[in-house]
Tab-separated table of C-alpha atoms in Angstrom:
chain	number	residue	atom	x	y	z
Y	1	MET	CA	88.716	31.379	-54.360
Y	2	ARG	CA	90.281	31.306	-51.313
Y	3	LEU	CA	94.029	32.302	-50.714
Y	4	GLY	CA	96.151	31.547	-47.874
Y	5	ASN	CA	98.316	34.552	-46.386
Y	6	LEU	CA	101.244	34.259	-48.444
Y	7	GLU	CA	99.250	33.800	-51.584
Y	8	ARG	CA	97.251	36.895	-50.647
Y	9	SER	CA	100.336	38.772	-49.874
Y	10	ILE	CA	101.707	38.015	-53.423
Y	11	MET	CA	98.464	39.196	-55.051
Y	12	GLU	CA	98.483	42.146	-53.310
Y	13	ALA	CA	101.861	43.216	-54.413
Y	14	LEU	CA	101.312	42.084	-57.999
Y	15	TRP	CA	98.067	44.281	-58.078
Y	16	ASN	CA	100.119	46.997	-56.620
Y	17	HIS	CA	102.695	46.689	-59.516
Y	18	PRO	CA	100.844	45.845	-62.680
Y	19	GLU	CA	104.198	46.390	-64.952
Y	20	GLY	CA	105.020	42.832	-63.053
Y	21	MET	CA	107.691	41.413	-60.439
Y	22	LEU	CA	110.329	39.181	-60.140
Y	23	ALA	CA	110.208	36.590	-57.801
Y	24	GLN	CA	113.072	38.207	-55.787
Y	25	ASP	CA	111.502	41.375	-55.935
Y	26	LEU	CA	108.241	39.776	-54.772
Y	27	ALA	CA	110.118	37.853	-51.956
Y	28	ASP	CA	111.856	41.369	-50.909
Y	29	ALA	CA	108.545	43.231	-51.059
Y	30	LEU	CA	106.705	40.697	-48.660
Y	31	PRO	CA	106.646	41.849	-44.915
Y	32	SER	CA	107.270	38.178	-43.859
Y	33	THR	CA	110.452	37.692	-46.213
Y	34	PRO	CA	110.142	34.301	-47.323
Y	35	ALA	CA	112.651	32.541	-49.375
Y	36	VAL	CA	112.526	33.269	-53.214
Y	37	THR	CA	111.968	29.518	-53.414
Y	38	THR	CA	108.884	29.516	-51.435
Y	39	VAL	CA	107.803	32.525	-53.485
Y	40	LEU	CA	108.371	30.407	-56.501
Y	41	THR	CA	106.270	27.589	-55.516
Y	42	VAL	CA	103.209	29.718	-54.495
Y	43	LEU	CA	103.632	31.585	-58.065
Y	44	VAL	CA	103.234	28.000	-59.476
Y	45	ARG	CA	100.101	27.666	-57.112
Y	46	LEU	CA	98.684	30.768	-58.108
Y	47	SER	CA	99.563	30.233	-62.052
Y	48	ARG	CA	97.442	26.764	-61.502
Y	49	LYS	CA	94.509	28.899	-60.260
Y	50	GLY	CA	94.708	31.417	-63.148
Y	51	MET	CA	95.296	34.166	-61.072
Y	52	VAL	CA	99.291	34.650	-62.277
Y	53	THR	CA	100.697	34.582	-65.899
Y	54	ARG	CA	104.610	34.802	-66.213
Y	55	GLU	CA	106.830	36.039	-69.183
Y	56	ARG	CA	110.215	35.199	-69.630
Y	57	THR	CA	112.835	38.115	-69.357
Y	58	GLY	CA	116.346	36.805	-69.794
Y	59	ARG	CA	117.160	34.190	-67.259
Y	60	ALA	CA	114.205	35.407	-64.975
Y	61	HIS	CA	110.286	35.360	-65.263
Y	62	LEU	CA	108.175	38.639	-64.732
Y	63	TYR	CA	105.197	37.813	-62.780
Y	64	HIS	CA	101.594	39.761	-63.502
Y	65	ALA	CA	98.271	39.042	-61.593
Y	66	SER	CA	96.085	37.681	-64.364
Y	67	ALA	CA	93.162	39.952	-63.485
Y	68	GLY	CA	92.366	43.099	-61.358
Y	69	LYS	CA	91.510	42.756	-57.494
Y	70	ASP	CA	88.157	43.831	-58.466
Y	71	VAL	CA	87.600	40.528	-60.520
Y	72	PHE	CA	88.928	38.599	-57.398
Y	73	VAL	CA	86.645	40.206	-54.948
Y	74	ALA	CA	83.718	39.899	-57.085
Y	75	GLU	CA	84.271	36.407	-57.444
Y	76	ALA	CA	85.082	35.597	-53.658
Y	77	MET	CA	81.456	37.586	-53.131
Y	78	ARG	CA	79.755	35.106	-55.602
Y	79	GLU	CA	81.346	32.157	-54.034
Y	80	VAL	CA	80.017	33.326	-50.651
Y	81	LEU	CA	76.734	33.969	-52.047
Y	82	ASP	CA	76.652	30.563	-53.702
Y	83	GLY	CA	77.185	28.865	-50.308
Y	84	ALA	CA	74.950	30.822	-48.382
Y	85	GLY	CA	71.885	28.739	-48.067
Y	86	ASP	CA	69.268	31.778	-47.807
Y	87	VAL	CA	70.766	34.193	-49.954
Y	88	GLN	CA	68.075	36.638	-49.414
Y	89	ALA	CA	68.647	36.716	-45.647
Y	90	ALA	CA	72.651	36.972	-46.319
Y	91	VAL	CA	72.332	39.708	-48.877
Y	92	SER	CA	69.669	41.777	-46.657
Y	93	ARG	CA	72.060	41.477	-43.542
Y	94	PHE	CA	74.939	42.440	-45.605
Y	95	VAL	CA	73.087	45.573	-47.005
Y	96	GLY	CA	72.296	46.385	-43.545
Y	97	SER	CA	75.854	46.358	-42.567
Y	98	VAL	CA	77.563	48.420	-45.001
Y	99	SER	CA	78.280	52.355	-45.019
Y	100	PRO	CA	76.243	54.566	-46.830
Y	101	GLN	CA	79.058	55.018	-49.532
Y	102	VAL	CA	78.922	50.984	-50.207
Y	103	ALA	CA	75.278	50.958	-50.336
Y	104	ALA	CA	75.046	54.011	-52.969
Y	105	ALA	CA	77.756	51.623	-55.044
Y	106	LEU	CA	75.675	48.618	-54.488
Y	107	ARG	CA	72.421	50.775	-55.737
Y	108	ASP	CA	74.384	52.076	-58.547
Y	109	ALA	CA	75.626	48.880	-59.772
Y	110	LEU	CA	72.142	47.147	-59.781
Y	111	ASN	CA	70.817	50.086	-61.437
Y	112	SER	CA	73.123	50.124	-64.234
Y	113	ARG	CA	73.072	46.178	-64.635
Y	114	ASP	CA	71.819	44.945	-68.023
Y	115	PRO	CA	68.382	43.173	-67.655
Y	116	ASP	CA	68.733	39.409	-68.342
């Protein structure tokens, strides 16, 4: 799932605050300091995408990321591969470009995967 810059910034803030954040606190935490109404509009979009949940706390809402960053990154990687055309070539080029640490993590993940 592709995110715009403000969506990504909001998600990064929420991932860094698993206890949740109020819209005003999110607006204050973002480097671009958008208006709270802008943050609320983006939170509604993220909620529709299933990335954000909210809970009422008095008159305000506390917003949470609905899944960890690892889930988002895995989904983004899957979407890229789905559109790659030649998946074998794309994966080979990717594997050839990563650090030894990332290659080891990929190897470990593949080795621990349950056979289908």
